[in-house]
Short mmCIF file of C-alpha atoms and ligand atoms in Angstrom, two decimals:
data_model
loop_
_atom_site.label_atom_id
_atom_site.label_comp_id
_atom_site.label_asym_id
_atom_site.label_seq_id
_atom_site.Cartn_x
_atom_site.Cartn_y
_atom_site.Cartn_z
CA MET A 1 168.55 129.46 36.18
CA SER A 2 167.26 130.77 39.43
CA SER A 3 164.62 132.71 37.58
CA ASN A 4 161.29 131.84 38.89
CA ILE A 5 160.74 128.55 40.44
CA SER A 6 157.26 129.92 40.57
CA ARG A 7 156.74 129.71 36.90
CA ARG A 8 158.19 126.25 36.74
CA SER A 9 156.17 125.00 39.68
CA PHE A 10 153.00 126.45 38.28
CA LEU A 11 153.92 124.89 34.97
CA ARG A 12 154.34 121.53 36.62
CA ALA A 13 150.94 121.96 38.32
CA GLY A 14 149.32 122.36 34.93
CA LEU A 15 150.08 125.87 33.73
CA ILE A 16 148.85 126.94 30.37
CA THR A 17 151.99 127.97 28.62
CA ALA A 18 151.82 130.90 26.25
CA GLY A 19 155.08 131.33 24.45
CA SER A 20 154.04 134.77 23.34
CA VAL A 21 153.55 135.96 26.88
CA ALA A 22 156.56 137.43 28.59
CA ALA A 23 157.81 135.02 31.20
CA SER A 24 157.38 137.48 34.04
CA THR A 25 153.74 137.91 33.26
CA VAL A 26 152.84 134.28 32.73
CA PRO A 27 149.65 133.65 34.63
CA PHE A 28 148.97 130.41 36.35
CA SER A 29 145.67 128.92 35.40
CA LYS A 30 142.69 128.16 37.57
CA THR A 31 143.36 124.44 37.20
CA ALA A 32 146.96 124.99 38.26
CA ARG A 33 145.84 126.81 41.36
CA ALA A 34 143.43 124.05 42.24
CA ALA A 35 146.04 121.42 41.58
CA SER A 36 148.81 123.06 43.59
CA GLY A 37 146.44 123.15 46.63
CA GLY A 38 148.82 123.82 49.57
CA GLU A 39 150.53 126.93 50.83
CA LEU A 40 152.46 129.27 48.58
CA CYS A 41 155.79 130.47 49.79
CA THR A 42 158.31 133.02 48.54
CA LEU A 43 162.07 132.79 48.46
CA LEU A 44 164.11 135.96 48.58
CA ASP A 45 167.67 135.61 47.40
CA ILE A 46 168.96 138.85 48.91
CA ARG A 47 172.31 138.62 47.13
CA LYS A 48 170.48 139.67 43.98
CA CYS A 49 168.60 142.67 45.36
CA ILE A 50 170.03 145.96 44.08
CA GLY A 51 167.68 148.13 46.21
CA CYS A 52 166.08 149.76 43.19
CA GLU A 53 162.66 149.84 44.92
CA ALA A 54 160.83 148.76 41.75
CA CYS A 55 158.99 146.24 43.99
CA VAL A 56 158.05 148.98 46.43
CA GLU A 57 156.66 151.12 43.65
CA ALA A 58 154.81 148.18 42.12
CA CYS A 59 153.24 147.34 45.49
CA ARG A 60 152.10 150.92 46.02
CA TRP A 61 150.69 151.15 42.49
CA GLU A 62 149.02 147.75 42.53
CA ASN A 63 147.41 148.15 45.91
CA ALA A 64 146.54 151.85 45.75
CA ASP A 65 142.82 151.06 45.65
CA LYS A 66 143.11 149.10 48.89
CA PHE A 67 144.73 152.01 50.74
CA PRO A 68 142.75 153.91 53.37
CA GLU A 69 141.03 157.14 52.37
CA PRO A 70 139.93 158.87 55.59
CA GLU A 71 137.32 161.54 55.19
CA GLY A 72 137.23 164.61 57.35
CA GLU A 73 138.68 165.00 60.81
CA MET A 74 140.12 162.13 62.78
CA PRO A 75 137.67 161.17 65.60
CA ALA A 76 138.62 162.49 69.02
CA MET A 77 139.55 159.27 70.77
CA VAL A 78 138.70 158.40 74.35
CA PRO A 79 140.71 158.35 76.53
CA VAL A 80 142.96 160.73 74.66
CA ASP A 81 146.11 159.88 76.62
CA ARG A 82 145.82 156.17 75.80
CA VAL A 83 144.59 156.08 72.20
CA LYS A 84 147.01 157.59 69.78
CA VAL A 85 145.64 158.61 66.43
CA ALA A 86 147.86 157.28 63.60
CA ASP A 87 147.32 159.37 60.50
CA TRP A 88 149.48 158.58 57.48
CA SER A 89 147.09 160.06 54.96
CA SER A 90 148.76 163.41 54.26
CA GLU A 91 150.58 163.71 50.92
CA GLU A 92 153.91 163.89 52.72
CA LYS A 93 153.32 160.85 54.90
CA ARG A 94 151.87 158.76 52.13
CA ASP A 95 155.19 159.23 50.40
CA VAL A 96 157.20 157.56 53.19
CA ARG A 97 159.21 154.67 51.84
CA TYR A 98 161.82 154.04 54.54
CA ARG A 99 159.49 151.95 56.68
CA LEU A 100 156.18 150.07 56.67
CA THR A 101 153.10 152.28 56.78
CA PRO A 102 149.40 151.77 55.83
CA TYR A 103 150.47 153.12 52.41
CA ASN A 104 153.78 151.29 52.14
CA TRP A 105 153.47 147.54 52.66
CA LEU A 106 156.97 146.77 51.49
CA TYR A 107 160.22 148.62 52.03
CA ILE A 108 163.93 148.09 51.53
CA GLN A 109 166.14 147.63 54.55
CA TYR A 110 169.88 148.39 54.31
CA ALA A 111 172.59 146.30 55.81
CA GLN A 112 176.26 147.24 55.60
CA GLY A 113 179.18 145.82 57.51
CA GLU A 114 181.97 143.34 57.47
CA TYR A 115 181.69 139.59 57.59
CA ASN A 116 184.57 137.15 57.49
CA GLY A 117 186.91 140.04 56.94
CA LYS A 118 185.05 141.20 53.83
CA PRO A 119 182.81 144.23 53.54
CA TYR A 120 179.25 143.61 52.50
CA SER A 121 176.34 145.79 51.47
CA LEU A 122 172.91 144.21 51.16
CA THR A 123 169.39 145.46 50.56
CA ILE A 124 166.55 143.46 51.97
CA PRO A 125 162.88 143.73 50.89
CA ARG A 126 160.74 143.57 54.05
CA ARG A 127 157.03 143.00 54.44
CA CYS A 128 154.67 140.59 56.24
CA MET A 129 156.21 137.10 56.54
CA HIS A 130 152.85 135.28 56.07
CA CYS A 131 153.32 132.99 59.04
CA GLN A 132 152.03 129.44 58.90
CA ASN A 133 150.38 129.71 62.35
CA ALA A 134 149.97 133.47 62.45
CA PRO A 135 149.29 134.98 65.90
CA CYS A 136 147.75 138.00 64.19
CA VAL A 137 145.05 135.65 62.78
CA ASN A 138 144.65 133.53 65.90
CA LEU A 139 144.42 136.43 68.32
CA CYS A 140 142.36 138.93 66.32
CA PRO A 141 139.19 139.16 68.46
CA PHE A 142 136.99 139.96 65.46
CA GLY A 143 138.27 137.37 63.00
CA ALA A 144 139.34 140.21 60.68
CA ALA A 145 142.81 138.72 60.15
CA ASP A 146 142.45 135.59 58.11
CA LYS A 147 144.71 132.94 56.72
CA LYS A 148 143.72 131.50 53.39
CA SER A 149 144.33 127.87 52.41
CA ASN A 150 147.07 129.08 50.03
CA GLY A 151 148.96 130.47 53.01
CA ILE A 152 148.15 134.13 52.45
CA VAL A 153 147.53 136.10 55.65
CA ARG A 154 145.20 138.96 55.03
CA ILE A 155 143.51 141.57 57.17
CA HIS A 156 139.96 142.28 56.01
CA SER A 157 139.71 146.04 56.14
CA GLY A 158 135.91 145.90 56.33
CA LEU A 159 136.00 143.99 59.60
CA CYS A 160 139.15 145.35 61.24
CA MET A 161 138.58 147.59 64.26
CA GLY A 162 142.15 148.96 64.31
CA GLY A 163 142.86 147.94 67.92
CA ALA A 164 146.37 146.92 66.75
CA LYS A 165 146.38 143.67 68.73
CA CYS A 166 147.70 141.96 65.58
CA LYS A 167 150.65 144.36 65.60
CA GLN A 168 151.38 143.66 69.27
CA VAL A 169 151.27 139.90 68.97
CA CYS A 170 153.18 139.78 65.66
CA PRO A 171 156.85 138.97 66.39
CA TRP A 172 157.86 141.58 63.79
CA HIS A 173 155.07 144.07 64.58
CA ILE A 174 154.20 144.28 60.92
CA PRO A 175 150.62 145.65 60.56
CA GLU A 176 150.35 149.43 60.49
CA ARG A 177 147.37 151.48 61.59
CA GLN A 178 145.48 154.22 59.79
CA SER A 179 142.99 155.98 62.07
CA GLY A 180 139.77 157.59 60.90
CA VAL A 181 138.62 154.73 58.69
CA GLY A 182 136.82 151.44 59.06
CA LEU A 183 133.97 149.68 60.75
CA HIS A 184 134.48 151.26 64.16
CA LEU A 185 133.36 154.63 62.75
CA ASP A 186 129.89 153.13 62.33
CA LEU A 187 129.80 151.72 65.90
CA VAL A 188 131.22 153.70 68.80
CA PRO A 189 134.04 155.56 67.02
CA GLN A 190 135.48 157.33 70.00
CA TYR A 191 135.26 154.52 72.53
CA ALA A 192 136.25 151.32 70.76
CA GLY A 193 138.57 150.65 67.86
CA ASN A 194 140.90 153.10 66.18
CA GLY A 195 141.04 152.72 62.40
CA VAL A 196 142.17 149.80 60.35
CA MET A 197 145.43 147.81 60.22
CA TYR A 198 147.21 147.38 56.86
CA LYS A 199 149.96 145.13 55.62
CA CYS A 200 151.02 143.06 52.60
CA ASP A 201 148.21 140.74 51.48
CA ARG A 202 150.48 138.92 49.05
CA CYS A 203 148.39 140.39 46.23
CA TYR A 204 145.73 137.74 47.02
CA ASP A 205 143.55 139.12 44.24
CA ARG A 206 146.27 138.80 41.63
CA ILE A 207 147.08 135.31 42.83
CA ALA A 208 143.36 134.42 42.52
CA GLU A 209 143.51 135.59 38.93
CA GLY A 210 146.53 133.45 38.24
CA GLU A 211 148.98 136.36 38.29
CA LEU A 212 152.16 136.87 40.25
CA PRO A 213 152.27 139.34 43.14
CA ALA A 214 153.15 142.78 41.81
CA CYS A 215 156.46 143.03 43.62
CA ILE A 216 157.67 139.74 42.24
CA GLU A 217 156.63 140.61 38.72
CA ALA A 218 158.27 144.05 38.81
CA CYS A 219 161.67 142.99 40.19
CA PRO A 220 164.33 143.34 37.44
CA GLU A 221 166.66 141.02 39.31
CA ASN A 222 164.26 138.18 40.03
CA VAL A 223 165.03 138.38 43.71
CA GLN A 224 161.78 136.71 44.70
CA THR A 225 160.37 133.40 43.55
CA ILE A 226 157.04 131.95 44.60
CA GLY A 227 155.86 128.38 44.65
CA PRO A 228 154.62 125.51 46.80
CA ARG A 229 156.20 125.77 50.27
CA GLU A 230 157.88 122.40 50.29
CA GLU A 231 159.62 123.15 47.02
CA ILE A 232 160.65 126.61 48.04
CA VAL A 233 162.09 125.45 51.37
CA LYS A 234 164.09 122.75 49.57
CA ARG A 235 165.33 125.29 47.11
CA ALA A 236 166.25 127.76 49.83
CA PHE A 237 168.40 125.22 51.60
CA ALA A 238 170.01 124.10 48.36
CA LEU A 239 170.81 127.72 47.57
CA ALA A 240 172.17 128.34 51.07
CA GLU A 241 174.42 125.33 50.72
CA GLU A 242 175.56 126.41 47.31
CA ILE A 243 176.56 129.89 48.50
CA ASP A 244 177.57 128.86 52.00
CA GLY A 245 174.79 131.10 53.19
CA PHE A 246 172.01 131.34 55.75
CA VAL A 247 168.25 130.85 55.83
CA TYR A 248 165.66 132.92 57.70
CA GLY A 249 161.91 132.41 57.91
CA ASP A 250 161.66 128.61 57.61
CA THR A 251 161.26 128.00 61.34
CA GLN A 252 160.82 131.58 62.65
CA ASN A 253 157.58 131.99 64.57
CA GLY A 254 156.87 128.29 63.97
CA GLY A 255 157.43 128.63 60.21
CA THR A 256 156.59 131.30 57.69
CA ASN A 257 155.87 131.48 53.98
CA THR A 258 158.69 134.02 53.38
CA ILE A 259 162.14 132.57 53.25
CA TYR A 260 165.26 134.72 53.01
CA VAL A 261 168.63 133.38 51.88
CA SER A 262 171.66 135.49 52.64
CA PRO A 263 175.44 135.16 52.34
CA VAL A 264 175.77 136.92 55.69
CA PRO A 265 174.30 135.44 58.95
CA PHE A 266 171.05 136.98 60.01
CA GLU A 267 172.33 137.73 63.50
CA GLU A 268 174.92 139.98 61.86
CA LEU A 269 172.29 141.57 59.53
CA ASN A 270 170.00 142.10 62.51
CA ARG A 271 172.83 143.87 64.29
CA VAL A 272 173.39 146.43 61.54
CA ILE A 273 169.90 147.11 60.15
CA GLU A 274 167.86 150.00 61.39
CA LYS A 275 165.11 148.69 63.61
CA GLY A 276 162.18 150.45 65.19
CA PRO A 277 158.58 151.36 64.45
CA GLY A 278 157.69 150.02 60.99
CA GLN A 279 161.24 148.59 60.65
CA PRO A 280 161.18 144.92 61.62
CA HIS A 281 164.12 142.99 63.06
CA LEU A 282 165.82 139.92 61.66
CA ALA A 283 166.37 138.21 64.99
CA ASP A 284 165.18 134.82 66.03
CA ALA A 285 161.43 135.35 66.32
CA GLY A 286 160.69 132.46 68.70
CA ASN A 287 157.25 130.90 68.34
CA ALA A 288 154.45 133.17 69.51
CA MET A 289 151.74 130.48 69.62
CA GLU A 290 153.82 127.73 71.25
CA LYS A 291 152.91 128.35 74.90
CA THR A 292 149.28 128.90 74.07
CA ASN A 293 149.13 125.67 72.15
CA ASN A 294 150.76 123.70 74.95
CA MET A 295 147.84 124.79 77.06
CA ILE A 296 145.43 122.86 74.85
CA ALA A 297 146.30 119.96 77.17
CA ALA A 298 144.27 121.64 79.90
CA LEU A 299 141.22 121.77 77.63
CA ALA A 300 141.69 118.13 76.66
CA ILE A 301 141.94 116.96 80.29
CA ALA A 302 139.00 119.09 81.52
CA PRO A 303 136.09 116.93 80.30
CA ILE A 304 137.80 113.78 81.58
CA ALA A 305 138.36 115.39 85.00
CA GLY A 306 134.71 116.50 85.06
CA LEU A 307 133.51 113.03 84.16
CA LEU A 308 135.74 111.28 86.69
CA GLY A 309 134.67 113.74 89.39
CA ALA A 310 130.97 113.03 88.67
CA LEU A 311 131.49 109.29 88.69
CA ALA A 312 133.35 109.49 91.99
CA ARG A 313 130.40 111.43 93.35
CA PHE A 314 127.97 108.74 92.25
CA LYS A 315 130.09 106.12 93.85
CA SER A 316 129.93 107.95 97.20
CA LEU A 317 126.17 108.48 96.76
CA ALA A 318 125.66 104.80 96.05
CA GLN A 319 127.82 103.95 99.07
CA ASP A 320 125.65 106.25 101.21
CA LYS A 321 122.54 104.48 100.06
CA GLU A 322 124.09 101.15 100.74
CA ASP A 323 125.14 102.22 104.25
CA ARG A 324 121.66 103.52 105.00
CA ARG A 325 120.06 100.20 104.11
CA MET B 1 119.83 116.79 93.88
CA LYS B 2 121.57 116.08 97.11
CA THR B 3 124.55 118.35 97.45
CA SER B 4 127.80 117.45 99.12
CA LEU B 5 131.07 119.19 99.83
CA GLN B 6 132.27 117.99 96.45
CA ASP B 7 129.27 119.55 94.69
CA ARG B 8 129.83 122.77 96.55
CA ILE B 9 133.52 122.85 95.56
CA VAL B 10 132.54 122.26 91.92
CA SER B 11 129.97 125.06 92.04
CA VAL B 12 132.59 127.43 93.47
CA ILE B 13 134.98 126.39 90.67
CA PHE B 14 132.16 126.99 88.20
CA GLY B 15 131.42 130.46 89.53
CA VAL B 16 135.03 131.58 89.78
CA SER B 17 136.02 130.21 86.36
CA ALA B 18 132.91 131.69 84.74
CA VAL B 19 133.78 135.15 86.09
CA LEU B 20 137.44 134.72 85.06
CA ALA B 21 136.49 133.40 81.58
CA VAL B 22 134.22 136.39 80.98
CA PHE B 23 136.80 138.85 82.32
CA THR B 24 139.65 137.45 80.20
CA GLY B 25 137.24 137.10 77.29
CA PHE B 26 136.71 140.85 77.32
CA GLY B 27 140.43 141.22 77.80
CA ASN B 28 140.99 139.52 74.45
CA MET B 29 139.79 142.80 72.98
CA PRO B 30 142.19 145.67 73.27
CA LEU B 31 140.26 147.35 76.08
CA TYR B 32 142.05 146.80 79.38
CA LYS B 33 145.11 148.89 78.69
CA ARG B 34 143.01 151.54 77.01
CA TYR B 35 140.58 151.82 79.93
CA TYR B 36 143.16 151.56 82.77
CA ILE B 37 141.96 148.12 83.96
CA ALA B 38 145.50 146.82 83.58
CA ASP B 39 146.64 149.67 85.84
CA VAL B 40 144.62 148.32 88.75
CA PRO B 41 147.13 146.70 91.16
CA GLY B 42 147.06 142.93 90.60
CA LEU B 43 145.45 143.18 87.17
CA GLY B 44 148.57 144.18 85.22
CA TRP B 45 148.63 140.74 83.56
CA SER B 46 145.28 141.39 81.91
CA GLY B 47 146.85 143.97 79.59
CA ASP B 48 149.22 141.37 78.11
CA PHE B 49 147.35 139.58 75.34
CA PHE B 50 149.16 136.24 75.63
CA THR B 51 148.90 136.08 79.45
CA ASN B 52 145.28 137.06 79.21
CA LEU B 53 144.69 134.31 76.66
CA HIS B 54 146.45 131.74 78.80
CA VAL B 55 144.30 132.63 81.81
CA HIS B 56 141.30 132.41 79.49
CA TYR B 57 142.36 128.87 78.54
CA ILE B 58 142.69 127.90 82.22
CA ALA B 59 139.34 129.46 83.12
CA GLY B 60 137.74 127.83 80.09
CA SER B 61 139.18 124.43 81.02
CA LEU B 62 137.90 124.68 84.61
CA LEU B 63 134.50 125.82 83.30
CA LEU B 64 134.41 122.89 80.91
CA ALA B 65 135.33 120.41 83.67
CA ALA B 66 132.68 121.86 85.97
CA ALA B 67 130.08 121.85 83.19
CA VAL B 68 130.79 118.20 82.32
CA TYR B 69 130.61 117.34 86.03
CA GLY B 70 127.23 119.11 86.33
CA GLY B 71 125.99 117.60 83.09
CA VAL B 72 126.85 114.06 84.02
CA ARG B 73 125.41 114.52 87.52
CA PHE B 74 122.19 115.86 86.01
CA TRP B 75 121.98 113.07 83.47
CA PHE B 76 121.90 110.45 86.22
CA GLU B 77 119.68 112.48 88.59
CA ARG B 78 117.07 112.77 85.86
CA LYS B 79 115.98 109.25 86.70
CA GLU B 80 115.09 110.46 90.14
CA GLY B 81 112.95 113.26 88.78
CA THR B 82 115.45 116.15 88.78
CA ARG B 83 114.73 118.60 85.94
CA LEU B 84 116.40 121.77 84.63
CA THR B 85 114.48 124.93 85.44
CA ARG B 86 113.62 127.06 82.41
CA SER B 87 116.39 129.51 83.20
CA GLY B 88 118.72 126.57 83.85
CA ALA B 89 117.94 125.10 80.42
CA VAL B 90 118.58 128.42 78.68
CA ARG B 91 121.85 128.96 80.57
CA ALA B 92 122.97 125.41 79.86
CA ALA B 93 122.31 125.82 76.12
CA VAL B 94 124.19 129.12 75.98
CA LEU B 95 127.06 127.72 78.03
CA ILE B 96 127.37 124.69 75.77
CA LEU B 97 127.55 126.99 72.72
CA ALA B 98 130.19 129.14 74.40
CA LEU B 99 132.29 126.14 75.42
CA VAL B 100 132.03 124.34 72.10
CA SER B 101 132.84 127.46 70.06
CA GLY B 102 135.72 128.14 72.43
CA VAL B 103 137.11 124.66 71.92
CA PHE B 104 136.93 125.11 68.15
CA MET B 105 138.77 128.43 68.49
CA ALA B 106 141.49 126.79 70.58
CA LEU B 107 141.82 124.07 67.93
CA ARG B 108 142.22 126.76 65.29
CA ASN B 109 145.21 128.14 67.22
CA LEU B 110 147.06 124.89 66.61
CA PRO B 111 149.47 124.77 63.70
CA GLY B 112 147.97 123.31 60.54
CA ILE B 113 144.37 124.13 61.41
CA ASP B 114 142.80 127.01 59.52
CA TYR B 115 139.11 127.68 58.92
CA PRO B 116 137.65 129.42 55.87
CA PHE B 117 137.17 133.17 56.44
CA TYR B 118 133.43 133.11 57.10
CA ALA B 119 133.69 130.18 59.47
CA HIS B 120 136.61 131.87 61.25
CA ALA B 121 134.95 135.25 61.62
CA GLY B 122 131.57 133.60 62.35
CA LEU B 123 133.07 131.52 65.14
CA ASN B 124 134.63 134.58 66.76
CA PHE B 125 131.31 136.37 66.55
CA LEU B 126 129.36 133.37 67.90
CA HIS B 127 131.77 132.86 70.82
CA MET B 128 131.71 136.50 71.73
CA SER B 129 127.93 136.87 71.50
CA VAL B 130 127.02 133.74 73.48
CA ALA B 131 129.56 134.68 76.10
CA VAL B 132 127.90 138.08 76.50
CA VAL B 133 124.46 136.42 76.70
CA PHE B 134 125.83 133.96 79.27
CA MET B 135 127.21 136.81 81.31
CA VAL B 136 123.95 138.77 81.26
CA LEU B 137 121.91 135.68 82.12
CA GLY B 138 124.39 134.77 84.82
CA ILE B 139 124.20 138.17 86.48
CA GLY B 140 120.37 138.18 86.19
CA CYS B 141 120.11 134.67 87.63
CA VAL B 142 122.41 135.39 90.52
CA ALA B 143 120.47 138.57 91.33
CA ALA B 144 117.09 136.78 91.07
CA ARG B 145 118.50 133.70 92.84
CA CYS B 146 117.30 131.42 90.02
CA ARG B 147 118.10 127.77 90.48
CA TRP B 148 119.49 125.49 87.78
CA LEU B 149 117.51 122.45 88.86
CA GLN B 150 114.20 121.50 90.34
CA LYS B 151 112.80 118.30 91.67
CA GLN B 152 109.71 117.13 89.86
CA SER B 153 107.05 115.71 92.09
CA GLN B 154 106.29 112.18 90.91
S1 LIG C 401 162.68 145.31 42.76
FE1 LIG C 401 163.99 143.56 43.20
S2 LIG C 401 166.04 144.37 43.08
FE2 LIG C 401 164.69 146.10 43.22
S3 LIG C 401 164.57 146.54 45.44
FE3 LIG C 401 162.87 145.17 44.96
S4 LIG C 401 163.63 143.13 45.35
FE4 LIG C 401 165.42 144.50 45.23
S1 LIG C 402 154.43 138.48 60.06
FE1 LIG C 402 153.10 139.31 61.60
S2 LIG C 402 151.45 140.23 60.45
FE2 LIG C 402 152.49 138.81 59.03
S3 LIG C 402 151.40 136.83 59.28
FE3 LIG C 402 153.11 136.80 60.75
S4 LIG C 402 152.16 137.54 62.64
FE4 LIG C 402 150.79 138.15 60.99
S1 LIG C 403 152.91 140.65 47.61
FE1 LIG C 403 151.65 142.34 46.86
S2 LIG C 403 150.97 143.36 48.71
FE2 LIG C 403 152.70 142.06 49.30
S3 LIG C 403 154.50 143.38 49.19
FE3 LIG C 403 154.30 142.31 47.20
S4 LIG C 403 153.11 143.73 45.93
FE4 LIG C 403 152.88 144.39 48.04
#
């Protein structure tokens, strides 16, 4: 029943059904994509996740050709005490699966404890939340982080300078740096930039081809579903009500396109999960852009203030003339 | 153009906000922590991206107000034969581009407003480049004591 709202939504939007095609690989047609228009959102029913990491493997396999391939030595950065080289390219480091890295855009977080007197053990797939008003996009000084009209937040590796500002301003510090690659090597490699930032791009290329993101397709438990945001949010709350559970991601950071539903409160999950570099929290994420956007008032008032000031000045000039006569 | 105390106050606001806008503009790139600027006593705030951006908004707003004031003043003074100097015209054009692109960037920061990738990256590039040109022209013009306006003999 809960299997793939995505498929049903895409069907409703005009999907070409092919009975012979396995449900999990049903593509959604170009017309369906055009018809659905708005932002795509995912729902993660974490009760169902068994922590098998099939999604993690699928992500690594699917996106392998997007991964960084540094050549030769890492550039000697200036100043050396301030610019840390982040190199995940060795065989051993590429293999890391317990956190986010430039080669691991999705990982499984473990949460074990007791809630309401009952023990629980949950596994939670973690990756970029695809925020609706993403600070990583808004604050990237080079426009390398971009939000597509279908809600996907993507960092263009050809334009990213690796300064990691996106990571700093992201409430979950999601993007991960690989040094020794990217545009900055062609500019002033030692003095500005430091590699490229990587994160989940929601398999934008598969979506463009009418396919499901690799992690969604690979999951044997149908943990994730994808569809128009409005529908997914509705469904998340219905599910939460049904299981007497909790929702995370709908309002976090002003709203995201990744909604988790859990039988255990997220404050409790946040308490027990391992957090740290490459291991995002599950706490209330506030709203990173809120204060900035309140300041738009200053920009709106500015031209009026300038105009009024100038008019007042004319009035006094005219008065001067009058007095002189 | 006859200057008054009010005009002088506006030109001080213009100068200070231009310097602050350029400073915080550079601070929008991850440079100030890297190059110890944020370690200078009193400049610690410049290493925090959000604070830096907020100061950039305030500086941009003051610059916009001063530019509108100057623009409106000039518009009326034209009748009395006041004209932009050549350097003034170039600076005004560059400043208008910087301000307009900045306003579009601020609009993009609002929820629900996204631009297509090329417009988004292009806007960043435009804002950054005209701001650098404005800075270079500004420094050159202050050094050479160029004026913005001249009175045309009638
Ligand atoms: S593939 Fe599905 S069940 Fe397995 S870890 Fe990923 S989300 Fe959980
Ligand atoms: S979670 Fe972080 S990296 Fe992902 S879109 Fe939001 S701000 Fe950007
Ligand atoms: S959507 Fe694609 S890129 Fe993102 S975690 Fe899933 S497989 Fe990886």
